[in-house]
PDB file of C-alpha atoms in Angstrom:
ATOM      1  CA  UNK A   1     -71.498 -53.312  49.114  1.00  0.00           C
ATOM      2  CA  UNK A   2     -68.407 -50.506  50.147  1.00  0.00           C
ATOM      3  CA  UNK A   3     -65.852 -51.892  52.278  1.00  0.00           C
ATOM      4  CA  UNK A   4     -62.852 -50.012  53.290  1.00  0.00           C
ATOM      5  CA  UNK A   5     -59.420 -52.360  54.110  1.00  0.00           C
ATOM      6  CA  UNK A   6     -56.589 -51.039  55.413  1.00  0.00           C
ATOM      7  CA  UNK A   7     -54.160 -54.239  55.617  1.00  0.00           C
ATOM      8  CA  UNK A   8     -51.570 -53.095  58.364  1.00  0.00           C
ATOM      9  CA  UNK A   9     -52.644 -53.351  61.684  1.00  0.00           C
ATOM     10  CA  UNK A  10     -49.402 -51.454  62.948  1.00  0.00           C
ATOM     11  CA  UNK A  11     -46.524 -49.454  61.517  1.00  0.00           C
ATOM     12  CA  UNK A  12     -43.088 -48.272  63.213  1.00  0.00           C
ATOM     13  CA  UNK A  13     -41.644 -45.509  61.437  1.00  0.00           C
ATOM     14  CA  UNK A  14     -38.133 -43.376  62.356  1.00  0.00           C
ATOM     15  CA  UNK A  15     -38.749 -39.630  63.820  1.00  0.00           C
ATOM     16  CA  UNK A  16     -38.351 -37.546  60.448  1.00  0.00           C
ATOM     17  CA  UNK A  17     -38.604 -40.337  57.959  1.00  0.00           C
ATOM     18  CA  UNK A  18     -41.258 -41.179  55.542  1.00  0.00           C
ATOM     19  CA  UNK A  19     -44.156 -43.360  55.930  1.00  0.00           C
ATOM     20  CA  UNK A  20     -46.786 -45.170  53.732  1.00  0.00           C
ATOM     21  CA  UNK A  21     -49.964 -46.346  55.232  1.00  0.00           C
ATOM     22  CA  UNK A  22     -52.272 -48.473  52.995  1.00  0.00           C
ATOM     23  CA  UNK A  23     -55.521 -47.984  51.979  1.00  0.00           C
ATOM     24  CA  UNK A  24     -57.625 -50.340  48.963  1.00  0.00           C
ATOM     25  CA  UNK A  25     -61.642 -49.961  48.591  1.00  0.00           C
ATOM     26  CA  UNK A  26     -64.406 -51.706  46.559  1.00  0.00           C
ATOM     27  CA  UNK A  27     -67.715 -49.989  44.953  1.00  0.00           C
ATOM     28  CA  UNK A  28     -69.352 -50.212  42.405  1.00  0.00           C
ATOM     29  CA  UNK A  29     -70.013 -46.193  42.620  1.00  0.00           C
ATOM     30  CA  UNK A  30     -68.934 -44.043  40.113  1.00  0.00           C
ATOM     31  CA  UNK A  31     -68.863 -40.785  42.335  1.00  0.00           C
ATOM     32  CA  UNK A  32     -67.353 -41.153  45.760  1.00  0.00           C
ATOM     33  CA  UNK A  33     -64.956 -39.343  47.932  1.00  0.00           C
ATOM     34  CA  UNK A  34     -62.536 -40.960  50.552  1.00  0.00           C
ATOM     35  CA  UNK A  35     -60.813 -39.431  53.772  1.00  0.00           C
ATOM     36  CA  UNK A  36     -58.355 -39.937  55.740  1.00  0.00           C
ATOM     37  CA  UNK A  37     -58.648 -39.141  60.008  1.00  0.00           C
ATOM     38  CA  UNK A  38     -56.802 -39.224  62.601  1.00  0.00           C
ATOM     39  CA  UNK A  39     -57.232 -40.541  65.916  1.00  0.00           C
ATOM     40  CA  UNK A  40     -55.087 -40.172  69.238  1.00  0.00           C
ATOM     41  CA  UNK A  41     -54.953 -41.933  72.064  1.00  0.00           C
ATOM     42  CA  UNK A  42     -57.769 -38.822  73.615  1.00  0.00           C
ATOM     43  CA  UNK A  43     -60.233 -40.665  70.912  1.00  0.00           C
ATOM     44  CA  UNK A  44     -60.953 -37.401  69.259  1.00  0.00           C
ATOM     45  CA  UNK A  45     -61.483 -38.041  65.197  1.00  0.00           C
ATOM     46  CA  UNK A  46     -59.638 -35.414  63.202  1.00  0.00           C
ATOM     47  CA  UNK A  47     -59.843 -34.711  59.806  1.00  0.00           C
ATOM     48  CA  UNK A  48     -56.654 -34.732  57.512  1.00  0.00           C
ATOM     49  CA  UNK A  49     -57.266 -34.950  53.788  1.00  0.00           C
ATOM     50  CA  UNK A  50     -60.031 -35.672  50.948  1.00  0.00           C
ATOM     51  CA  UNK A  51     -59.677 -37.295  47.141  1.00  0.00           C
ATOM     52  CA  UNK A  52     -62.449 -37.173  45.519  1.00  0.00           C
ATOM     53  CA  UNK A  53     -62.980 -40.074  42.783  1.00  0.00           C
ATOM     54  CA  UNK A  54     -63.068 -37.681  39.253  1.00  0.00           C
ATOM     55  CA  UNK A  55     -59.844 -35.533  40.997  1.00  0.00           C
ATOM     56  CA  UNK A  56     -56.932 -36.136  38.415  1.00  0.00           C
ATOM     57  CA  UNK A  57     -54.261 -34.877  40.589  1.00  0.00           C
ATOM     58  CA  UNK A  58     -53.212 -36.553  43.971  1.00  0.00           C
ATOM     59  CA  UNK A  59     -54.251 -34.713  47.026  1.00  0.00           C
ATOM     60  CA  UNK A  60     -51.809 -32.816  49.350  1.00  0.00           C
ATOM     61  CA  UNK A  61     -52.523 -31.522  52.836  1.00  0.00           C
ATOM     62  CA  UNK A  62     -49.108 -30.126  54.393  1.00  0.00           C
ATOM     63  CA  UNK A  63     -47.284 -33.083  55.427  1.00  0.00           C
ATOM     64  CA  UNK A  64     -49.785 -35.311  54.225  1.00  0.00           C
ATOM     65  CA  UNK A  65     -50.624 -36.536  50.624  1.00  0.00           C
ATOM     66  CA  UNK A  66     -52.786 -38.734  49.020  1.00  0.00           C
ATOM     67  CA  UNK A  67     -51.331 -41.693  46.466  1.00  0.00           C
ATOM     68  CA  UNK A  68     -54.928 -41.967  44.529  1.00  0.00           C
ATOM     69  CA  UNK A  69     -54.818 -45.153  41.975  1.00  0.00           C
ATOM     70  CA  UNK A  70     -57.963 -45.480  40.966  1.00  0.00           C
ATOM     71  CA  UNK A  71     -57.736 -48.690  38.478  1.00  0.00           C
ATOM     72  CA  UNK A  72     -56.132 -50.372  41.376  1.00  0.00           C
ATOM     73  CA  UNK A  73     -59.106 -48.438  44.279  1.00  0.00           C
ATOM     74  CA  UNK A  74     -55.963 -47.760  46.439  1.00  0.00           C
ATOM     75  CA  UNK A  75     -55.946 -44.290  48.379  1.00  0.00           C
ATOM     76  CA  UNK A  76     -52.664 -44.588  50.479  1.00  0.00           C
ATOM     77  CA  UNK A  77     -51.744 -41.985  52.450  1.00  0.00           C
ATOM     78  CA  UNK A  78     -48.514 -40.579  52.955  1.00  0.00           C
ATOM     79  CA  UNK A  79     -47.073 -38.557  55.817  1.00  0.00           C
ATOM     80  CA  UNK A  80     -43.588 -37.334  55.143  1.00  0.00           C
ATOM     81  CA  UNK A  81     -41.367 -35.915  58.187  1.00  0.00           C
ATOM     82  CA  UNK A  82     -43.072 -37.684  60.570  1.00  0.00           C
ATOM     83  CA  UNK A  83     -43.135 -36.451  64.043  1.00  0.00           C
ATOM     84  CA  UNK A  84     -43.409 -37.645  67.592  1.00  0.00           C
ATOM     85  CA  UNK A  85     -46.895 -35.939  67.319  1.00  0.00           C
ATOM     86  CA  UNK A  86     -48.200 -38.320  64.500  1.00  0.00           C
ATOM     87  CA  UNK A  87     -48.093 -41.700  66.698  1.00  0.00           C
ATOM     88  CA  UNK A  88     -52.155 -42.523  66.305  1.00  0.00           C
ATOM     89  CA  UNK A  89     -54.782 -44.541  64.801  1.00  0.00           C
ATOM     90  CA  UNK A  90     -54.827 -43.641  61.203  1.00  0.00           C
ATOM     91  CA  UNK A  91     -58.138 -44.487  59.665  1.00  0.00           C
ATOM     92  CA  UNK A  92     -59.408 -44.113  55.849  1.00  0.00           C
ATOM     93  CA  UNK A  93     -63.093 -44.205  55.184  1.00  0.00           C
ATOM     94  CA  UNK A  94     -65.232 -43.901  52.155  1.00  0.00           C
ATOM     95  CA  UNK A  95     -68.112 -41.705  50.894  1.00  0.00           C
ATOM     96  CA  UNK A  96     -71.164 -42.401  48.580  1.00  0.00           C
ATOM     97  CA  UNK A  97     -72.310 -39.138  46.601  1.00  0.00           C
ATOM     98  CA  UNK A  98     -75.040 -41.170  45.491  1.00  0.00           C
ATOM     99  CA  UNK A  99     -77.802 -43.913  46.531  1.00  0.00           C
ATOM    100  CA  UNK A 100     -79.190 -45.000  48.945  1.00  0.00           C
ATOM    101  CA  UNK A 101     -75.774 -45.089  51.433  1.00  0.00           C
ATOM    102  CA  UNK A 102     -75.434 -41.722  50.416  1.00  0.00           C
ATOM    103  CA  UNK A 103     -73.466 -39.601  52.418  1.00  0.00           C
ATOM    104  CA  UNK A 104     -72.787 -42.453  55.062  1.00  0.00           C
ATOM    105  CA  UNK A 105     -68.810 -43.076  56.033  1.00  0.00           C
ATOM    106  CA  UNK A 106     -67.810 -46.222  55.506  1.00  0.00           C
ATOM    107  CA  UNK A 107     -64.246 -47.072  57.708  1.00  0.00           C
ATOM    108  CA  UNK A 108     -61.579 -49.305  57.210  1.00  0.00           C
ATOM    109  CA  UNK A 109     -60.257 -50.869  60.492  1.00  0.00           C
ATOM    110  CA  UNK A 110     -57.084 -48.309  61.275  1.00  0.00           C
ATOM    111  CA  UNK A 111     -53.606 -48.765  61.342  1.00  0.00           C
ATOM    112  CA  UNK A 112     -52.099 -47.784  64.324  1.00  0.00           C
ATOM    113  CA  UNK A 113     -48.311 -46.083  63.464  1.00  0.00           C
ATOM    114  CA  UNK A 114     -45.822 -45.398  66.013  1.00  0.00           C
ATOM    115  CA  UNK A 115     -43.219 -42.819  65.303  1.00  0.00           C
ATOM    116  CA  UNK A 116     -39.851 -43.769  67.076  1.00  0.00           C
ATOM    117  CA  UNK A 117     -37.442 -40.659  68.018  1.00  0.00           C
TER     118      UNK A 117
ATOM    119  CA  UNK B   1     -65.501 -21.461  68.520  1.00  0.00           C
ATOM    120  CA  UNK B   2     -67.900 -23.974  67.073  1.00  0.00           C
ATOM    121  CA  UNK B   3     -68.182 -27.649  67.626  1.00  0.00           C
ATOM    122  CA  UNK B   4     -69.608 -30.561  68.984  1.00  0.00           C
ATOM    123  CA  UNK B   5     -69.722 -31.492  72.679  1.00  0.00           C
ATOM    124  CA  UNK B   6     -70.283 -34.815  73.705  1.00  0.00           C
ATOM    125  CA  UNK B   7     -71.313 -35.677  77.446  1.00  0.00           C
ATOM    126  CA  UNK B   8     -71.042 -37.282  79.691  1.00  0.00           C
ATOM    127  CA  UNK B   9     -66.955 -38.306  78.549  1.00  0.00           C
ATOM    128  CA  UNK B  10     -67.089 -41.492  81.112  1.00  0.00           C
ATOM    129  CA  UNK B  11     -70.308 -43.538  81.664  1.00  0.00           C
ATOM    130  CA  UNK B  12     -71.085 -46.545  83.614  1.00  0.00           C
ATOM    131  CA  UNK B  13     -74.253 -48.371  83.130  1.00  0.00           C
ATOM    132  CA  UNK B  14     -75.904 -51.088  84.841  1.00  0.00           C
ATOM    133  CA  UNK B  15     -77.728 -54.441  83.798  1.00  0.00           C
ATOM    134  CA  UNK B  16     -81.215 -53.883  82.579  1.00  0.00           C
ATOM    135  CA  UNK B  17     -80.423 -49.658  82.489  1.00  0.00           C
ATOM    136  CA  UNK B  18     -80.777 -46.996  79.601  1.00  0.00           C
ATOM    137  CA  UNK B  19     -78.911 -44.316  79.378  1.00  0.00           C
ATOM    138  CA  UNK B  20     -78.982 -41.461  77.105  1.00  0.00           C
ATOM    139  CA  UNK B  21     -75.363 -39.711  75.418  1.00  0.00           C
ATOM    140  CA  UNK B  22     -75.896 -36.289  74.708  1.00  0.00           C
ATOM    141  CA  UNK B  23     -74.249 -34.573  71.317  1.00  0.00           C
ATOM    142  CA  UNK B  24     -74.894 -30.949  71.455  1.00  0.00           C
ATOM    143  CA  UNK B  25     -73.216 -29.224  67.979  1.00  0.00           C
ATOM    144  CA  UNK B  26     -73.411 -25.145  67.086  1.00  0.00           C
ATOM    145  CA  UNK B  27     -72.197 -25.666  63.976  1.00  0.00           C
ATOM    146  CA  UNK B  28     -75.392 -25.154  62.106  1.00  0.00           C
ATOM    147  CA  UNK B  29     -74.841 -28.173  60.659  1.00  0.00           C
ATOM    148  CA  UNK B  30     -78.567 -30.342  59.359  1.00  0.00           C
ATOM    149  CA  UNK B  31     -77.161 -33.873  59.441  1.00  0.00           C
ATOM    150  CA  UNK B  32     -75.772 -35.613  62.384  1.00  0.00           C
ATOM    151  CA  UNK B  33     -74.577 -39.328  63.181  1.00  0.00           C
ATOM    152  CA  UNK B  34     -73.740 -41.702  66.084  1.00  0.00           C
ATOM    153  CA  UNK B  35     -70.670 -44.385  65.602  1.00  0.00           C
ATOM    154  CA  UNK B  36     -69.614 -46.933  67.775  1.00  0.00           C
ATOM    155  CA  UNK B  37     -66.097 -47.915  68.294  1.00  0.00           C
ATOM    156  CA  UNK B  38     -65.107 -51.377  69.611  1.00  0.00           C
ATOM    157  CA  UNK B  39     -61.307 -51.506  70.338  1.00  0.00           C
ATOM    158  CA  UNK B  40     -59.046 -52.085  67.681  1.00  0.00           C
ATOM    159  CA  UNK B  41     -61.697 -51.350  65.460  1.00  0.00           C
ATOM    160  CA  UNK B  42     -63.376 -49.148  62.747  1.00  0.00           C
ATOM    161  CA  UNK B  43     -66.011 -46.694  62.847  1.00  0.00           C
ATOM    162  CA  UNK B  44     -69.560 -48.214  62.832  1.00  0.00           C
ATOM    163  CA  UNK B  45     -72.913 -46.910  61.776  1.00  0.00           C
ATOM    164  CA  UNK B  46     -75.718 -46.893  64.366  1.00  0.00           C
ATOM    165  CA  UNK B  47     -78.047 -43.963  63.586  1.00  0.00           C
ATOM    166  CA  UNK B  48     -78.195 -40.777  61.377  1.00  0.00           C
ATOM    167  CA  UNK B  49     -79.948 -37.744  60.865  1.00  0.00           C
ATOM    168  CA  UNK B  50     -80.573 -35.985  57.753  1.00  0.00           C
ATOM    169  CA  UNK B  51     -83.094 -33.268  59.397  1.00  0.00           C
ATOM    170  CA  UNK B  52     -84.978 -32.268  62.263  1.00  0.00           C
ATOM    171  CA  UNK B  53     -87.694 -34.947  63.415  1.00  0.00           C
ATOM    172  CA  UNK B  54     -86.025 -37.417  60.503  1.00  0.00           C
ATOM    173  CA  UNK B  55     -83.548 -40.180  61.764  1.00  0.00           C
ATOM    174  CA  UNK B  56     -82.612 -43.249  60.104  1.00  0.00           C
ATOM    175  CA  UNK B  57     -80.976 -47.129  60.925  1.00  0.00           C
ATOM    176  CA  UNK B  58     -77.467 -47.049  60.160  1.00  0.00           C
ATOM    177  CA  UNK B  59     -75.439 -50.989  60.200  1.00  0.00           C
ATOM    178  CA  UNK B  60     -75.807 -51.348  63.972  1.00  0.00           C
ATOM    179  CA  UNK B  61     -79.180 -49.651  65.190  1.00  0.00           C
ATOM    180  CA  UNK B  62     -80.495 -52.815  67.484  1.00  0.00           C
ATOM    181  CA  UNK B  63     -80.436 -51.838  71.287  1.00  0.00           C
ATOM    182  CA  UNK B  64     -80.304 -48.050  70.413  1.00  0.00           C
ATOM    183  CA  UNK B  65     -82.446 -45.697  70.172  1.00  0.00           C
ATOM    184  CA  UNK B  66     -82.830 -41.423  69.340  1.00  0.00           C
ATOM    185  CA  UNK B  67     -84.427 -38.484  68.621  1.00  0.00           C
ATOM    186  CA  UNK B  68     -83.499 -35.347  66.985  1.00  0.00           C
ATOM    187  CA  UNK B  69     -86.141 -32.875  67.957  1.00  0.00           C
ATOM    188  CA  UNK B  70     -83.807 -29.921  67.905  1.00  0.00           C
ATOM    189  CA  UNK B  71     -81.611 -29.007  64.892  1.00  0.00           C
ATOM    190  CA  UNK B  72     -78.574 -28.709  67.159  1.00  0.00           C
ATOM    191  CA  UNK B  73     -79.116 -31.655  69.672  1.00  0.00           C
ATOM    192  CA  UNK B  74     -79.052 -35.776  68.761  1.00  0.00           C
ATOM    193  CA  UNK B  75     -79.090 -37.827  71.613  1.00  0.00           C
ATOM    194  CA  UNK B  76     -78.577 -41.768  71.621  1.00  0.00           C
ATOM    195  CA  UNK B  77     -80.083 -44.066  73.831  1.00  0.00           C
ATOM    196  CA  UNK B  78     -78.290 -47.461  74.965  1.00  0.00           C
ATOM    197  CA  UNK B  79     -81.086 -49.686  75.951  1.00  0.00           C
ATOM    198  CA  UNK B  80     -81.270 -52.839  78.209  1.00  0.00           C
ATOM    199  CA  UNK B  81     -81.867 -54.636  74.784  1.00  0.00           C
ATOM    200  CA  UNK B  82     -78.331 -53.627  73.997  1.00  0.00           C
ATOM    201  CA  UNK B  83     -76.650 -57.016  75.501  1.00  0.00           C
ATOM    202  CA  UNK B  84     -73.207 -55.681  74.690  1.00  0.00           C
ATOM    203  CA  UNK B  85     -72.589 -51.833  74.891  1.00  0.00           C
ATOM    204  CA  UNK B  86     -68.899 -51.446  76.186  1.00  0.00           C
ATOM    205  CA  UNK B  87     -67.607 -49.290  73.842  1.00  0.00           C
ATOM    206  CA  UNK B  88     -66.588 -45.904  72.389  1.00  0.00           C
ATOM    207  CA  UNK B  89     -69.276 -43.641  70.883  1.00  0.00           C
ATOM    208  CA  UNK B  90     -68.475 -40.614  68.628  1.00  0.00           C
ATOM    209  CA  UNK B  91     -71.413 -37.967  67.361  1.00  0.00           C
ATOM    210  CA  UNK B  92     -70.643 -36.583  64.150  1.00  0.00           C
ATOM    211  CA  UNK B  93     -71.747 -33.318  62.054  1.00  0.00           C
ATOM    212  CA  UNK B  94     -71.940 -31.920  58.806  1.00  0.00           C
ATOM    213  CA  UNK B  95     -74.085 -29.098  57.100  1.00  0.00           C
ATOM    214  CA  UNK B  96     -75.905 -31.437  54.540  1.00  0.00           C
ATOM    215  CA  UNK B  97     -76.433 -35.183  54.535  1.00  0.00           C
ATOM    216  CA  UNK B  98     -76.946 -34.309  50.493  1.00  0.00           C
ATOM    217  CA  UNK B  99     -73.594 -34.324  47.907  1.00  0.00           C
ATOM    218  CA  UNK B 100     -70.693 -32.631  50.355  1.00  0.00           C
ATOM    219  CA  UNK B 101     -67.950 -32.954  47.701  1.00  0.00           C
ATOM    220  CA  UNK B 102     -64.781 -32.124  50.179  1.00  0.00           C
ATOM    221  CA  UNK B 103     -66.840 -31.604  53.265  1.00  0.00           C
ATOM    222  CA  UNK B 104     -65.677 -33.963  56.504  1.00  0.00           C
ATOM    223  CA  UNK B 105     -67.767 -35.162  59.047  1.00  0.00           C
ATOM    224  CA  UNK B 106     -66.729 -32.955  62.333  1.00  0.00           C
ATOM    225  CA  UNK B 107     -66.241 -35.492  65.069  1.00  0.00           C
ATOM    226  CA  UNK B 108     -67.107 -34.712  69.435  1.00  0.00           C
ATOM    227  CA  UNK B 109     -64.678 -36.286  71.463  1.00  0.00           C
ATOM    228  CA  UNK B 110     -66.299 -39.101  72.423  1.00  0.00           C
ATOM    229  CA  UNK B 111     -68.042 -40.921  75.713  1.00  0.00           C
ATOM    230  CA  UNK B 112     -66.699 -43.892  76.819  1.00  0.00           C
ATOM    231  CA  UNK B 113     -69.845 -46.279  77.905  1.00  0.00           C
ATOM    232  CA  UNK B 114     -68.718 -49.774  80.319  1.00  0.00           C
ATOM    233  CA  UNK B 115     -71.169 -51.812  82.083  1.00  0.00           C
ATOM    234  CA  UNK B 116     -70.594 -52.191  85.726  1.00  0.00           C
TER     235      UNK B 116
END
């Protein structure tokens, strides 16, 4: 079965400092894609950035960039700068291109980072 | 500007009482899905949509219910059966259930469902 963990319930990070928020998966799948959304405090579910599993290079959205380690099925995301703005659930979820979950999002739990000015 | 509206944003219901959330999207899109959110939690399954007239069970159907008789509309039903439906429910779009490579789900906003 998928399953998504994301092993930090809550981060701090400093206004305009770097911040790491981890993400580790498990399938068997050979073809999958995994995404990271965002989610205020309004509950809204916004997209932020895709990996797919046979992309060689790292994805990078802006501020935001994937660190993709497949041999270790980690997908960490990274949001450099961070602003005021970014305090929200931060959730990474998981994507079947084939089989019978196909197409179904499988989430991790969240982590919930704070940014402190 | 399209998108997918989710009504009502607050609903109460009582014991032994369905209710229906509506998900209206324009996007064009074929497959849609309901999640449920329990605080401090993930995302979780309860019904999807590839096609018109064509639903299936996601991880959490039990208590629930829908229909999907227009291409842009996928209600959800909460039934009495439901013994514990206080929580957060998000609809969900995107133009084929099929392989989406960098596609995202599009997300409504949300209705907040609480049992009086």
């Amino acid at each position: 079965a998928q399953k998504i963990t994301q092993t930090q319930p809550g981060m701090f990070v400093q206004e305009k400092e770097a911040v790491t928020l981890d993400c580790t998966y498990d399938t068997s799948d050979q073809s999958y894609g995994l995404f990271w959304y965002k989610q205020p405090s309004s509950g809204e579910m916004i997209f932020l950035i895709y990996q797919g599993s046979y992309d060689e290079q790292n994805a990078t959205e802006g501020r935001y960039s994937l660190n993709f380690q497949k041999a270790r099925k980690s997908a960490n995301l990274v949001i450099s700068a961070s602003q005021l703005g970014d305090s929200a659930m931060y959730f990474c979820a998981m994507r079947a291109n084939y089989g019978g979950s196909q197409g179904n999002l499988i989430f991790g739990k969240g982590t919930k980072l704070s940014v402190k000015p | 500007d399209g998108g997918i509206t989710q009504s009502p944003k607050y609903l109460f219901r009582k014991e032994g009482q369905n209710v229906t959330l509506s998900c209206e999207q324009n996007l064009n899109h074929d497959a849609m899905y309901w999640y449920r959110q329990d605080p401090g939690q993930g995302l979780r399954l309860i019904y999807y949509s590839q096609i018109v007239n064509d639903f299936q069970k996601g991880d959490i159907a039990e208590g629930y219910s829908v229909s999907r008789e227009k291409k842009e509309s996928f209600p959800l039903t909460v039934t009495s059966a439901q013994k514990n439906p206080t929580a957060f429910y998000l609809c969900a779009s995107i133009r084929t259930h099929q392989i989406q490579g960098n596609q995202p789900q599009h997300f409504g906003d949300g209705t907040r469902l609480s049992i009086l």
